[in-house]
PDB file of C-alpha atoms in Angstrom:
ATOM      1  CA  MET K  67     -99.763  63.580 -69.508  1.00  0.00           C
ATOM      2  CA  ASN K  68    -103.868  63.071 -70.191  1.00  0.00           C
ATOM      3  CA  GLU K  69    -106.304  64.572 -67.922  1.00  0.00           C
ATOM      4  CA  THR K  70    -109.627  62.286 -67.727  1.00  0.00           C
ATOM      5  CA  SER K  71    -112.479  64.374 -66.737  1.00  0.00           C
ATOM      6  CA  ASP K  72    -115.369  64.065 -64.962  1.00  0.00           C
ATOM      7  CA  GLU K  73    -117.400  62.851 -67.891  1.00  0.00           C
ATOM      8  CA  GLU K  74    -115.232  59.780 -69.093  1.00  0.00           C
ATOM      9  CA  MET K  75    -114.492  58.722 -65.775  1.00  0.00           C
ATOM     10  CA  ASN K  76    -118.386  58.472 -64.978  1.00  0.00           C
ATOM     11  CA  ILE K  77    -119.041  60.553 -62.354  1.00  0.00           C
ATOM     12  CA  PRO K  78    -121.885  61.413 -61.698  1.00  0.00           C
ATOM     13  CA  ASP K  79    -123.054  64.977 -61.904  1.00  0.00           C
ATOM     14  CA  THR K  80    -123.867  67.096 -58.709  1.00  0.00           C
ATOM     15  CA  GLU K  81    -126.486  69.226 -59.807  1.00  0.00           C
ATOM     16  CA  GLU K  82    -128.248  65.730 -60.878  1.00  0.00           C
ATOM     17  CA  ARG K  83    -131.705  65.755 -59.298  1.00  0.00           C
ATOM     18  CA  MET K  84    -130.953  62.793 -56.388  1.00  0.00           C
ATOM     19  CA  VAL K  85    -133.675  60.097 -55.749  1.00  0.00           C
ATOM     20  CA  GLN K  86    -134.451  57.571 -53.100  1.00  0.00           C
ATOM     21  CA  VAL K  87    -133.113  54.073 -52.500  1.00  0.00           C
ATOM     22  CA  ALA K  88    -134.783  51.928 -49.634  1.00  0.00           C
ATOM     23  CA  VAL K  89    -132.961  49.330 -48.847  1.00  0.00           C
ATOM     24  CA  GLU K  90    -134.505  46.319 -46.634  1.00  0.00           C
ATOM     25  CA  VAL K  91    -131.796  44.113 -44.131  1.00  0.00           C
ATOM     26  CA  PRO K  92    -132.057  42.451 -40.497  1.00  0.00           C
ATOM     27  CA  GLU K  93    -132.809  44.693 -38.056  1.00  0.00           C
ATOM     28  CA  SER K  94    -130.029  43.147 -36.023  1.00  0.00           C
ATOM     29  CA  VAL K  95    -127.977  44.644 -38.629  1.00  0.00           C
ATOM     30  CA  ARG K  96    -129.208  48.073 -39.070  1.00  0.00           C
ATOM     31  CA  ASP K  97    -129.207  48.499 -35.577  1.00  0.00           C
ATOM     32  CA  GLY K  98    -125.484  46.919 -34.987  1.00  0.00           C
ATOM     33  CA  ALA K  99    -124.624  49.049 -37.557  1.00  0.00           C
ATOM     34  CA  LYS K 100    -126.409  52.584 -36.234  1.00  0.00           C
ATOM     35  CA  ALA K 101    -124.865  52.142 -32.707  1.00  0.00           C
ATOM     36  CA  LYS K 102    -121.426  52.270 -34.116  1.00  0.00           C
ATOM     37  CA  LEU K 103    -122.011  54.383 -36.882  1.00  0.00           C
ATOM     38  CA  PRO K 104    -122.105  57.905 -36.285  1.00  0.00           C
ATOM     39  CA  TYR K 105    -125.701  60.443 -36.087  1.00  0.00           C
ATOM     40  CA  GLY K 106    -126.684  59.621 -40.667  1.00  0.00           C
ATOM     41  CA  GLY K 107    -123.754  57.618 -40.788  1.00  0.00           C
ATOM     42  CA  MET K 108    -125.707  54.405 -42.591  1.00  0.00           C
ATOM     43  CA  SER K 109    -126.908  56.801 -45.296  1.00  0.00           C
ATOM     44  CA  GLN K 110    -122.970  57.693 -46.294  1.00  0.00           C
ATOM     45  CA  VAL K 111    -122.079  54.071 -46.281  1.00  0.00           C
ATOM     46  CA  ILE K 112    -124.922  53.251 -48.718  1.00  0.00           C
ATOM     47  CA  ARG K 113    -124.120  56.890 -51.044  1.00  0.00           C
ATOM     48  CA  GLU K 114    -120.322  56.041 -51.143  1.00  0.00           C
ATOM     49  CA  GLU K 115    -120.885  52.092 -51.870  1.00  0.00           C
ATOM     50  CA  LEU K 116    -123.798  53.286 -53.911  1.00  0.00           C
ATOM     51  CA  ASN K 117    -121.140  55.050 -55.764  1.00  0.00           C
ATOM     52  CA  ARG K 118    -118.561  52.300 -55.742  1.00  0.00           C
ATOM     53  CA  VAL K 119    -120.636  49.853 -57.639  1.00  0.00           C
ATOM     54  CA  ALA K 120    -121.756  52.769 -60.312  1.00  0.00           C
ATOM     55  CA  PHE K 121    -118.686  54.312 -61.190  1.00  0.00           C
ATOM     56  CA  GLY K 122    -115.850  51.745 -59.449  1.00  0.00           C
ATOM     57  CA  GLU K 123    -112.351  52.909 -58.863  1.00  0.00           C
ATOM     58  CA  GLU K 124    -112.675  56.447 -60.652  1.00  0.00           C
ATOM     59  CA  MET K 125    -114.967  57.404 -57.794  1.00  0.00           C
ATOM     60  CA  GLY K 126    -112.728  56.039 -55.103  1.00  0.00           C
ATOM     61  CA  GLN K 127    -109.480  56.962 -56.489  1.00  0.00           C
ATOM     62  CA  ARG K 128    -110.933  61.126 -56.846  1.00  0.00           C
ATOM     63  CA  SER K 129    -112.440  60.900 -52.958  1.00  0.00           C
ATOM     64  CA  ARG K 130    -108.796  59.044 -52.411  1.00  0.00           C
ATOM     65  CA  LEU K 131    -106.867  61.942 -53.622  1.00  0.00           C
ATOM     66  CA  GLU K 132    -109.258  65.263 -52.672  1.00  0.00           C
ATOM     67  CA  SER K 133    -108.916  63.277 -48.755  1.00  0.00           C
ATOM     68  CA  ARG K 134    -105.312  63.196 -49.326  1.00  0.00           C
ATOM     69  CA  LEU K 135    -105.362  67.219 -50.815  1.00  0.00           C
ATOM     70  CA  GLU K 136    -107.315  68.119 -47.484  1.00  0.00           C
ATOM     71  CA  ASP K 137    -104.616  66.443 -45.667  1.00  0.00           C
ATOM     72  CA  VAL K 138    -101.927  68.438 -47.737  1.00  0.00           C
ATOM     73  CA  ARG K 139    -103.312  72.040 -46.825  1.00  0.00           C
ATOM     74  CA  GLU K 140    -103.954  71.315 -43.775  1.00  0.00           C
ATOM     75  CA  GLU K 141    -100.253  70.735 -43.190  1.00  0.00           C
ATOM     76  CA  ARG K 142     -98.964  73.306 -45.185  1.00  0.00           C
ATOM     77  CA  ASP K 143    -100.898  75.272 -43.611  1.00  0.00           C
ATOM     78  CA  LYS K 144     -99.174  74.053 -40.007  1.00  0.00           C
ATOM     79  CA  LEU K 145     -96.114  74.658 -40.919  1.00  0.00           C
ATOM     80  CA  GLN K 146     -97.132  77.963 -42.348  1.00  0.00           C
ATOM     81  CA  ARG K 147     -98.608  79.124 -38.281  1.00  0.00           C
ATOM     82  CA  GLU K 148     -94.908  77.693 -36.999  1.00  0.00           C
ATOM     83  CA  ARG K 149     -93.000  79.169 -38.698  1.00  0.00           C
ATOM     84  CA  ARG K 150     -94.708  82.441 -38.264  1.00  0.00           C
ATOM     85  CA  GLU K 151     -93.922  81.352 -34.783  1.00  0.00           C
ATOM     86  CA  LEU K 152     -90.298  81.230 -35.309  1.00  0.00           C
ATOM     87  CA  ASN K 153     -90.085  84.067 -37.142  1.00  0.00           C
ATOM     88  CA  ALA K 154     -91.786  85.772 -34.205  1.00  0.00           C
ATOM     89  CA  LYS K 155     -89.200  84.395 -31.977  1.00  0.00           C
ATOM     90  CA  LEU K 156     -86.500  85.201 -34.166  1.00  0.00           C
ATOM     91  CA  GLU K 157     -87.507  89.123 -34.380  1.00  0.00           C
ATOM     92  CA  ASN K 158     -88.221  88.951 -31.151  1.00  0.00           C
ATOM     93  CA  LEU K 159     -84.525  87.217 -29.973  1.00  0.00           C
ATOM     94  CA  GLU K 160     -83.310  90.051 -32.863  1.00  0.00           C
ATOM     95  CA  ASP K 161     -84.100  92.730 -30.419  1.00  0.00           C
ATOM     96  CA  GLN K 162     -82.842  91.493 -27.347  1.00  0.00           C
ATOM     97  CA  ALA K 163     -79.370  90.589 -28.956  1.00  0.00           C
ATOM     98  CA  LYS K 164     -79.276  94.122 -29.581  1.00  0.00           C
ATOM     99  CA  ASP K 165     -80.848  95.743 -26.314  1.00  0.00           C
ATOM    100  CA  ILE K 166     -77.614  93.430 -24.390  1.00  0.00           C
ATOM    101  CA  GLU K 167     -75.517  94.912 -27.139  1.00  0.00           C
ATOM    102  CA  ARG K 168     -76.602  98.681 -27.242  1.00  0.00           C
ATOM    103  CA  LYS K 169     -75.936  98.142 -22.805  1.00  0.00           C
ATOM    104  CA  LEU K 170     -72.923  96.433 -22.933  1.00  0.00           C
ATOM    105  CA  ASP K 171     -71.592  99.530 -25.972  1.00  0.00           C
ATOM    106  CA  ASP K 172     -73.217 102.515 -22.678  1.00  0.00           C
ATOM    107  CA  LEU K 173     -71.275  99.963 -20.351  1.00  0.00           C
ATOM    108  CA  THR K 174     -68.439 100.618 -22.952  1.00  0.00           C
ATOM    109  CA  THR K 175     -68.544 103.693 -23.110  1.00  0.00           C
ATOM    110  CA  GLN K 176     -69.320 104.568 -19.012  1.00  0.00           C
ATOM    111  CA  GLU K 177     -65.904 102.330 -18.062  1.00  0.00           C
ATOM    112  CA  ASP K 178     -63.855 104.457 -20.909  1.00  0.00           C
ATOM    113  CA  ARG K 179     -65.390 107.568 -19.516  1.00  0.00           C
ATOM    114  CA  TYR K 180     -64.461 106.957 -15.645  1.00  0.00           C
ATOM    115  CA  GLU K 181     -60.894 105.602 -16.286  1.00  0.00           C
ATOM    116  CA  ALA K 182     -60.022 109.054 -18.063  1.00  0.00           C
ATOM    117  CA  LYS K 183     -61.711 110.704 -14.908  1.00  0.00           C
ATOM    118  CA  LEU K 184     -59.521 108.275 -12.921  1.00  0.00           C
ATOM    119  CA  GLU K 185     -55.871 109.467 -15.225  1.00  0.00           C
ATOM    120  CA  SER K 186     -56.958 113.085 -14.802  1.00  0.00           C
ATOM    121  CA  VAL K 187     -56.494 112.743 -11.200  1.00  0.00           C
ATOM    122  CA  GLU K 188     -53.475 110.332 -10.885  1.00  0.00           C
ATOM    123  CA  TYR K 189     -52.086 113.597 -12.182  1.00  0.00           C
ATOM    124  CA  ASN K 190     -52.741 115.580  -8.644  1.00  0.00           C
ATOM    125  CA  ILE K 191     -51.216 112.084  -6.884  1.00  0.00           C
ATOM    126  CA  ARG K 192     -48.532 110.726  -9.618  1.00  0.00           C
ATOM    127  CA  ILE K 193     -46.379 114.181  -9.845  1.00  0.00           C
ATOM    128  CA  GLU K 194     -47.947 116.850  -8.340  1.00  0.00           C
ATOM    129  CA  GLY K 195     -48.236 115.078  -4.794  1.00  0.00           C
ATOM    130  CA  ARG K 196     -51.776 116.508  -3.511  1.00  0.00           C
ATOM    131  CA  ASN K 197     -53.882 114.177  -1.256  1.00  0.00           C
ATOM    132  CA  LEU K 198     -56.753 112.551  -3.351  1.00  0.00           C
ATOM    133  CA  PHE K 199     -59.224 111.273   0.113  1.00  0.00           C
ATOM    134  CA  ALA K 200     -62.976 110.524  -0.026  1.00  0.00           C
ATOM    135  CA  ASP K 201     -63.797 113.469   1.242  1.00  0.00           C
ATOM    136  CA  HIS K 202     -62.138 115.194  -2.224  1.00  0.00           C
ATOM    137  CA  GLY K 203     -64.503 117.346  -4.434  1.00  0.00           C
ATOM    138  CA  GLN K 204     -63.017 115.764  -7.571  1.00  0.00           C
ATOM    139  CA  VAL K 205     -62.939 112.506  -6.074  1.00  0.00           C
ATOM    140  CA  GLU K 206     -67.085 113.596  -5.519  1.00  0.00           C
ATOM    141  CA  SER K 207     -67.352 114.402  -8.785  1.00  0.00           C
ATOM    142  CA  ILE K 208     -66.091 111.232  -9.996  1.00  0.00           C
ATOM    143  CA  ALA K 209     -67.833 108.771  -8.129  1.00  0.00           C
ATOM    144  CA  ALA K 210     -70.732 110.695  -8.541  1.00  0.00           C
ATOM    145  CA  GLU K 211     -70.613 110.222 -12.908  1.00  0.00           C
ATOM    146  CA  ALA K 212     -69.877 106.483 -12.382  1.00  0.00           C
ATOM    147  CA  GLY K 213     -72.887 106.114  -9.917  1.00  0.00           C
ATOM    148  CA  LYS K 214     -70.426 104.830  -7.343  1.00  0.00           C
ATOM    149  CA  SER K 215     -69.079 105.900  -3.328  1.00  0.00           C
ATOM    150  CA  PRO K 216     -65.883 108.077  -2.976  1.00  0.00           C
ATOM    151  CA  GLU K 217     -64.835 105.156  -1.407  1.00  0.00           C
ATOM    152  CA  GLY K 218     -65.149 103.507  -4.206  1.00  0.00           C
ATOM    153  CA  VAL K 219     -63.381 105.612  -6.319  1.00  0.00           C
ATOM    154  CA  ILE K 220     -60.030 105.685  -3.844  1.00  0.00           C
ATOM    155  CA  LYS K 221     -60.116 101.678  -3.742  1.00  0.00           C
ATOM    156  CA  ASP K 222     -59.554 102.112  -7.562  1.00  0.00           C
ATOM    157  CA  LEU K 223     -57.019 104.669  -7.502  1.00  0.00           C
ATOM    158  CA  LYS K 224     -54.835 102.375  -4.957  1.00  0.00           C
ATOM    159  CA  HIS K 225     -55.185  99.367  -7.214  1.00  0.00           C
ATOM    160  CA  ARG K 226     -53.886 101.356 -10.531  1.00  0.00           C
ATOM    161  CA  ASN K 227     -51.119 103.172  -8.464  1.00  0.00           C
ATOM    162  CA  PRO K 228     -49.610 100.458  -6.168  1.00  0.00           C
ATOM    163  CA  ASP K 229     -46.570 102.676  -5.846  1.00  0.00           C
ATOM    164  CA  VAL K 230     -48.294 105.825  -4.210  1.00  0.00           C
ATOM    165  CA  PRO K 231     -47.993 105.797  -0.459  1.00  0.00           C
ATOM    166  CA  ASP K 232     -51.542 104.998   1.382  1.00  0.00           C
ATOM    167  CA  GLU K 233     -50.660 109.235   3.049  1.00  0.00           C
ATOM    168  CA  ALA K 234     -51.880 110.410  -0.326  1.00  0.00           C
ATOM    169  CA  PHE K 235     -55.081 109.148   0.079  1.00  0.00           C
ATOM    170  CA  LEU K 236     -55.970 110.901   3.724  1.00  0.00           C
ATOM    171  CA  SER K 237     -57.720 114.462   4.384  1.00  0.00           C
ATOM    172  CA  GLY K 238     -54.464 116.079   6.764  1.00  0.00           C
ATOM    173  CA  LEU K 239     -57.628 115.077   9.025  1.00  0.00           C
ATOM    174  CA  ASP K 240     -57.095 111.525   8.994  1.00  0.00           C
ATOM    175  CA  GLY K 241     -53.675 111.663   9.226  1.00  0.00           C
ATOM    176  CA  GLY K 242     -52.329 112.253   5.562  1.00  0.00           C
ATOM    177  CA  GLY K 243     -49.364 114.811   4.882  1.00  0.00           C
ATOM    178  CA  GLY K 244     -46.817 115.477   2.433  1.00  0.00           C
ATOM    179  CA  PHE K 245     -45.542 112.095   0.593  1.00  0.00           C
ATOM    180  CA  SER K 246     -43.160 112.048  -2.197  1.00  0.00           C
ATOM    181  CA  PRO K 247     -45.273 111.509  -5.413  1.00  0.00           C
ATOM    182  CA  PRO K 248     -43.790 108.672  -7.462  1.00  0.00           C
ATOM    183  CA  ASP K 249     -43.308 110.272 -11.166  1.00  0.00           C
ATOM    184  CA  LYS K 250     -42.088 114.187  -9.721  1.00  0.00           C
ATOM    185  CA  ASN K 251     -38.735 115.010 -11.327  1.00  0.00           C
ATOM    186  CA  PRO K 252     -38.441 111.735 -12.512  1.00  0.00           C
ATOM    187  CA  LYS K 253     -34.690 112.470 -13.885  1.00  0.00           C
ATOM    188  CA  SER K 254     -33.368 113.562 -11.205  1.00  0.00           C
ATOM    189  CA  SER K 255     -32.049 109.956 -10.912  1.00  0.00           C
ATOM    190  CA  LEU K 256     -30.078 108.879 -12.794  1.00  0.00           C
ATOM    191  CA  LYS K 257     -30.225 105.299 -11.458  1.00  0.00           C
ATOM    192  CA  SER K 258     -34.202 105.201 -10.906  1.00  0.00           C
ATOM    193  CA  ALA K 259     -34.628 106.279 -14.140  1.00  0.00           C
ATOM    194  CA  LYS K 260     -32.962 103.416 -15.701  1.00  0.00           C
ATOM    195  CA  ASN K 261     -33.627 101.509 -13.034  1.00  0.00           C
ATOM    196  CA  MET K 262     -37.613 102.320 -13.597  1.00  0.00           C
ATOM    197  CA  GLY K 263     -37.804 103.054 -17.021  1.00  0.00           C
ATOM    198  CA  TYR K 264     -38.992 107.106 -16.137  1.00  0.00           C
ATOM    199  CA  GLY K 265     -39.961 108.774 -19.830  1.00  0.00           C
ATOM    200  CA  LYS K 266     -39.525 112.161 -20.154  1.00  0.00           C
ATOM    201  CA  ASP K 267     -39.665 114.701 -16.847  1.00  0.00           C
ATOM    202  CA  GLY K 268     -43.021 115.685 -15.468  1.00  0.00           C
ATOM    203  CA  GLU K 269     -44.712 112.070 -17.601  1.00  0.00           C
ATOM    204  CA  MET K 270     -46.751 110.022 -15.454  1.00  0.00           C
ATOM    205  CA  ARG K 271     -45.328 106.361 -15.821  1.00  0.00           C
ATOM    206  CA  PRO K 272     -47.885 103.829 -18.133  1.00  0.00           C
ATOM    207  CA  LEU K 273     -50.497 102.171 -16.235  1.00  0.00           C
ATOM    208  CA  GLU K 274     -50.070  98.813 -17.539  1.00  0.00           C
ATOM    209  CA  GLU K 275     -45.920  99.495 -16.814  1.00  0.00           C
ATOM    210  CA  ARG K 276     -46.847  99.888 -12.622  1.00  0.00           C
ATOM    211  CA  GLU K 277     -48.855  97.093 -12.873  1.00  0.00           C
ATOM    212  CA  GLU K 278     -45.972  95.238 -14.032  1.00  0.00           C
ATOM    213  CA  LYS K 279     -43.680  96.335 -11.499  1.00  0.00           C
ATOM    214  CA  TYR K 280     -45.581  96.581  -7.802  1.00  0.00           C
ATOM    215  CA  ARG K 281     -47.972  94.165  -7.217  1.00  0.00           C
ATOM    216  CA  PRO K 282     -51.586  95.920  -7.381  1.00  0.00           C
ATOM    217  CA  ARG K 283     -53.011  96.209  -4.049  1.00  0.00           C
ATOM    218  CA  ASP K 284     -55.724  94.665  -3.533  1.00  0.00           C
ATOM    219  CA  PRO K 285     -58.844  97.134  -3.276  1.00  0.00           C
ATOM    220  CA  ASP K 286     -61.007  94.780  -0.600  1.00  0.00           C
ATOM    221  CA  ALA K 287     -57.917  94.519   1.581  1.00  0.00           C
ATOM    222  CA  ASP K 288     -58.225  97.731   3.212  1.00  0.00           C
ATOM    223  CA  ASN K 289     -61.776  96.337   4.479  1.00  0.00           C
TER     224      ASN K 289
END
């Protein structure tokens, strides 16, 4: 592709000595043009027209290309700004997603820890036949660690252990007393062992099995 120099295009040198050109026009033409053009606009129009006459389409082509270049650069700069803004928004969304994921992981850890605590005290009511109630030290400790009320812990225990009688969750002062724990010496009755699917002696029935064989209590039904 051949390149054309400014000299070959007959475009004037920008350092060339400038001269004034006097143009006489009717007063109405001057006033009409002056009203429609910005300050200094008439001089600009005259310069552009004289350049076009003197140097032909080469000058016009250069002006159009320079104007197009300016437009392209403005559009490029605009898109770059938009891209930076989008990147900032994406980074913000990524940070939010990571924060939510951390919170979910923390919740999962807390839930797993809470469930493990419930399983540890379920041994009391399912095998040893000891009462658990809201004022019980272990229940209060679990509630404090989980950020729940002791009554809420008792409701969760009832929901997880529908085959445990209600009196198991009452203190002696509230009417609680002795009860038959569902998983104590399960092999003492062969028929019971066969029907209920107990494991070895002293083993708690799994939570899934309890939910399958008994209709769980509604934790809010006692309210």
